[in-house]
Amino acid sequence: MNFKINHIQHIGIPVTDLNRSELFYKKLGFENVMASGFDHNGGKGKMAMMQKGEMIIEIYQFPDPALDEIRNRVDGHVDHVAFDVDDIDLAFSELKNATFRIVEDAPVFLPFWKNGCKYFNILGPDGERLEFNQIL
């Protein structure tokens, strides 16, 4: 292929309550940089682009009855979005103190990359996993 892929432009995550999810991502320091409605199968959906630095997460809510499919989906969701951090222990401490739902009891070491990495996950309002990862 002759075209260049630069980086991830955005990650799209279907949600069941756009307002609740927007507040969740704002609590993580993201800013709503664009919001819009859209047509979907004769109904009106809504979306927001949430940005922090160069990362953009698109959260979108389909109208009923398509929303039921999202609520009942067992596969097809993004498994996780991983955020690179400089200090995994500080990130863990701050998110724990802010009462986010953390999956692991502590950052987990993996023997990836040259010197390994540490990670942990939090859960969003619709059960989406957000990973925080530090390459050591």
Tab-separated table of C-alpha atoms in Angstrom:
chain	number	residue	atom	x	y	z
A	1	MET	CA	0.000	0.000	0.000
A	2	ASN	CA	1.190	3.494	-0.769
A	3	PHE	CA	-0.741	5.480	1.809
A	4	LYS	CA	0.654	6.289	5.246
A	5	ILE	CA	-1.059	5.493	8.529
A	6	ASN	CA	0.136	8.098	11.030
A	7	HIS	CA	-1.480	7.089	14.339
A	8	ILE	CA	-4.820	6.168	15.810
A	9	GLN	CA	-7.219	8.982	14.846
A	10	HIS	CA	-9.916	8.026	17.322
A	11	ILE	CA	-11.449	5.051	19.076
A	12	GLY	CA	-15.222	4.671	18.690
A	13	ILE	CA	-17.137	3.307	21.663
A	14	PRO	CA	-20.917	2.787	21.633
A	15	VAL	CA	-22.538	3.867	24.899
A	16	THR	CA	-26.021	3.595	26.377
A	17	ASP	CA	-26.107	7.057	28.011
A	18	LEU	CA	-24.045	9.729	26.249
A	19	ASN	CA	-24.339	12.279	29.061
A	20	ARG	CA	-23.168	9.791	31.701
A	21	SER	CA	-20.236	8.687	29.533
A	22	GLU	CA	-19.266	12.277	28.721
A	23	LEU	CA	-19.071	13.071	32.445
A	24	PHE	CA	-16.968	9.931	32.988
A	25	TYR	CA	-14.420	10.934	30.333
A	26	LYS	CA	-14.367	14.548	31.565
A	27	LYS	CA	-13.479	13.212	35.015
A	28	LEU	CA	-10.474	11.547	33.344
A	29	GLY	CA	-9.440	14.930	31.925
A	30	PHE	CA	-10.921	14.627	28.434
A	31	GLU	CA	-12.646	17.617	26.833
A	32	ASN	CA	-15.650	17.516	24.516
A	33	VAL	CA	-14.230	19.038	21.322
A	34	MET	CA	-17.175	18.245	19.048
A	35	ALA	CA	-20.725	17.043	19.510
A	36	SER	CA	-23.313	16.227	16.892
A	37	GLY	CA	-26.478	14.362	16.147
A	38	PHE	CA	-26.746	11.783	13.389
A	39	ASP	CA	-29.444	9.828	11.577
A	40	HIS	CA	-29.565	6.090	12.158
A	41	ASN	CA	-32.303	3.845	10.749
A	42	GLY	CA	-34.921	6.586	10.885
A	43	GLY	CA	-33.979	7.760	14.388
A	44	LYS	CA	-31.642	10.379	15.799
A	45	GLY	CA	-28.409	9.364	17.497
A	46	LYS	CA	-25.896	11.594	19.215
A	47	MET	CA	-22.135	11.588	19.588
A	48	ALA	CA	-19.245	13.443	21.182
A	49	MET	CA	-15.535	13.533	20.392
A	50	MET	CA	-13.648	13.516	23.688
A	51	GLN	CA	-10.030	14.667	23.450
A	52	LYS	CA	-7.056	14.641	25.814
A	53	GLY	CA	-3.779	15.695	24.232
A	54	GLU	CA	-3.575	13.886	20.915
A	55	MET	CA	-6.017	11.124	21.940
A	56	ILE	CA	-9.608	11.231	20.751
A	57	ILE	CA	-12.372	8.885	21.863
A	58	GLU	CA	-15.670	9.052	20.004
A	59	ILE	CA	-18.583	8.094	22.221
A	60	TYR	CA	-21.904	7.635	20.484
A	61	GLN	CA	-25.429	6.668	21.431
A	62	PHE	CA	-27.739	5.076	18.886
A	63	PRO	CA	-31.472	5.808	19.005
A	64	ASP	CA	-33.932	3.149	20.147
A	65	PRO	CA	-34.388	0.351	19.055
A	66	ALA	CA	-30.740	0.148	17.867
A	67	LEU	CA	-29.701	1.077	21.413
A	68	ASP	CA	-31.088	-2.269	22.614
A	69	GLU	CA	-28.537	-4.068	20.434
A	70	ILE	CA	-25.724	-2.161	22.168
A	71	ARG	CA	-27.139	-2.977	25.608
A	72	ASN	CA	-27.342	-6.678	24.720
A	73	ARG	CA	-24.136	-6.999	22.689
A	74	VAL	CA	-21.891	-9.825	23.855
A	75	ASP	CA	-19.078	-9.301	21.371
A	76	GLY	CA	-17.996	-6.725	18.855
A	77	HIS	CA	-17.146	-4.026	21.372
A	78	VAL	CA	-13.655	-2.614	21.530
A	79	ASP	CA	-11.904	-4.864	24.063
A	80	HIS	CA	-9.907	-2.032	25.580
A	81	VAL	CA	-8.241	1.280	24.872
A	82	ALA	CA	-4.751	1.653	26.334
A	83	PHE	CA	-3.379	4.996	27.511
A	84	ASP	CA	0.381	5.455	27.812
A	85	VAL	CA	1.394	6.988	31.162
A	86	ASP	CA	4.738	8.108	32.599
A	87	ASP	CA	4.063	6.962	36.176
A	88	ILE	CA	1.809	3.915	36.524
A	89	ASP	CA	1.847	3.979	40.324
A	90	LEU	CA	0.780	7.623	40.451
A	91	ALA	CA	-1.980	6.971	37.899
A	92	PHE	CA	-3.225	3.999	39.931
A	93	SER	CA	-3.219	5.986	43.168
A	94	GLU	CA	-5.023	8.999	41.709
A	95	LEU	CA	-7.708	6.933	39.973
A	96	LYS	CA	-8.228	4.823	43.094
A	97	ASN	CA	-8.608	7.973	45.210
A	98	ALA	CA	-11.071	9.350	42.645
A	99	THR	CA	-13.191	6.187	43.154
A	100	PHE	CA	-12.932	4.816	39.621
A	101	ARG	CA	-13.766	1.106	39.290
A	102	ILE	CA	-10.300	-0.464	39.056
A	103	VAL	CA	-10.138	-4.091	37.887
A	104	GLU	CA	-6.749	-5.085	39.336
A	105	ASP	CA	-5.622	-4.750	42.957
A	106	ALA	CA	-2.357	-3.132	41.840
A	107	PRO	CA	-0.486	-2.443	38.594
A	108	VAL	CA	0.446	-5.732	36.894
A	109	PHE	CA	3.902	-6.405	35.400
A	110	LEU	CA	4.207	-8.061	31.990
A	111	PRO	CA	7.493	-9.082	30.346
A	112	PHE	CA	6.720	-7.078	27.205
A	113	TRP	CA	9.074	-4.679	25.437
A	114	LYS	CA	12.739	-4.523	26.435
A	115	ASN	CA	12.284	-3.965	30.183
A	116	GLY	CA	8.662	-4.969	30.638
A	117	CYS	CA	5.578	-2.883	31.275
A	118	LYS	CA	3.025	-2.369	34.017
A	119	TYR	CA	-0.677	-1.868	33.509
A	120	PHE	CA	-4.088	-1.777	35.161
A	121	ASN	CA	-7.646	-1.329	33.897
A	122	ILE	CA	-10.637	0.703	34.974
A	123	LEU	CA	-14.236	0.151	33.895
A	124	GLY	CA	-16.345	2.826	32.254
A	125	PRO	CA	-20.081	3.362	32.683
A	126	ASP	CA	-20.951	0.683	30.108
A	127	GLY	CA	-18.268	-1.781	31.200
A	128	GLU	CA	-15.680	-0.624	28.669
A	129	ARG	CA	-12.131	-1.371	29.801
A	130	LEU	CA	-9.647	1.479	29.813
A	131	GLU	CA	-6.063	0.348	30.311
A	132	PHE	CA	-3.316	2.522	31.750
A	133	ASN	CA	0.116	1.281	30.677
A	134	GLN	CA	3.717	2.270	31.366
A	135	ILE	CA	6.532	0.797	29.296
A	136	LEU	CA	9.463	0.420	31.694
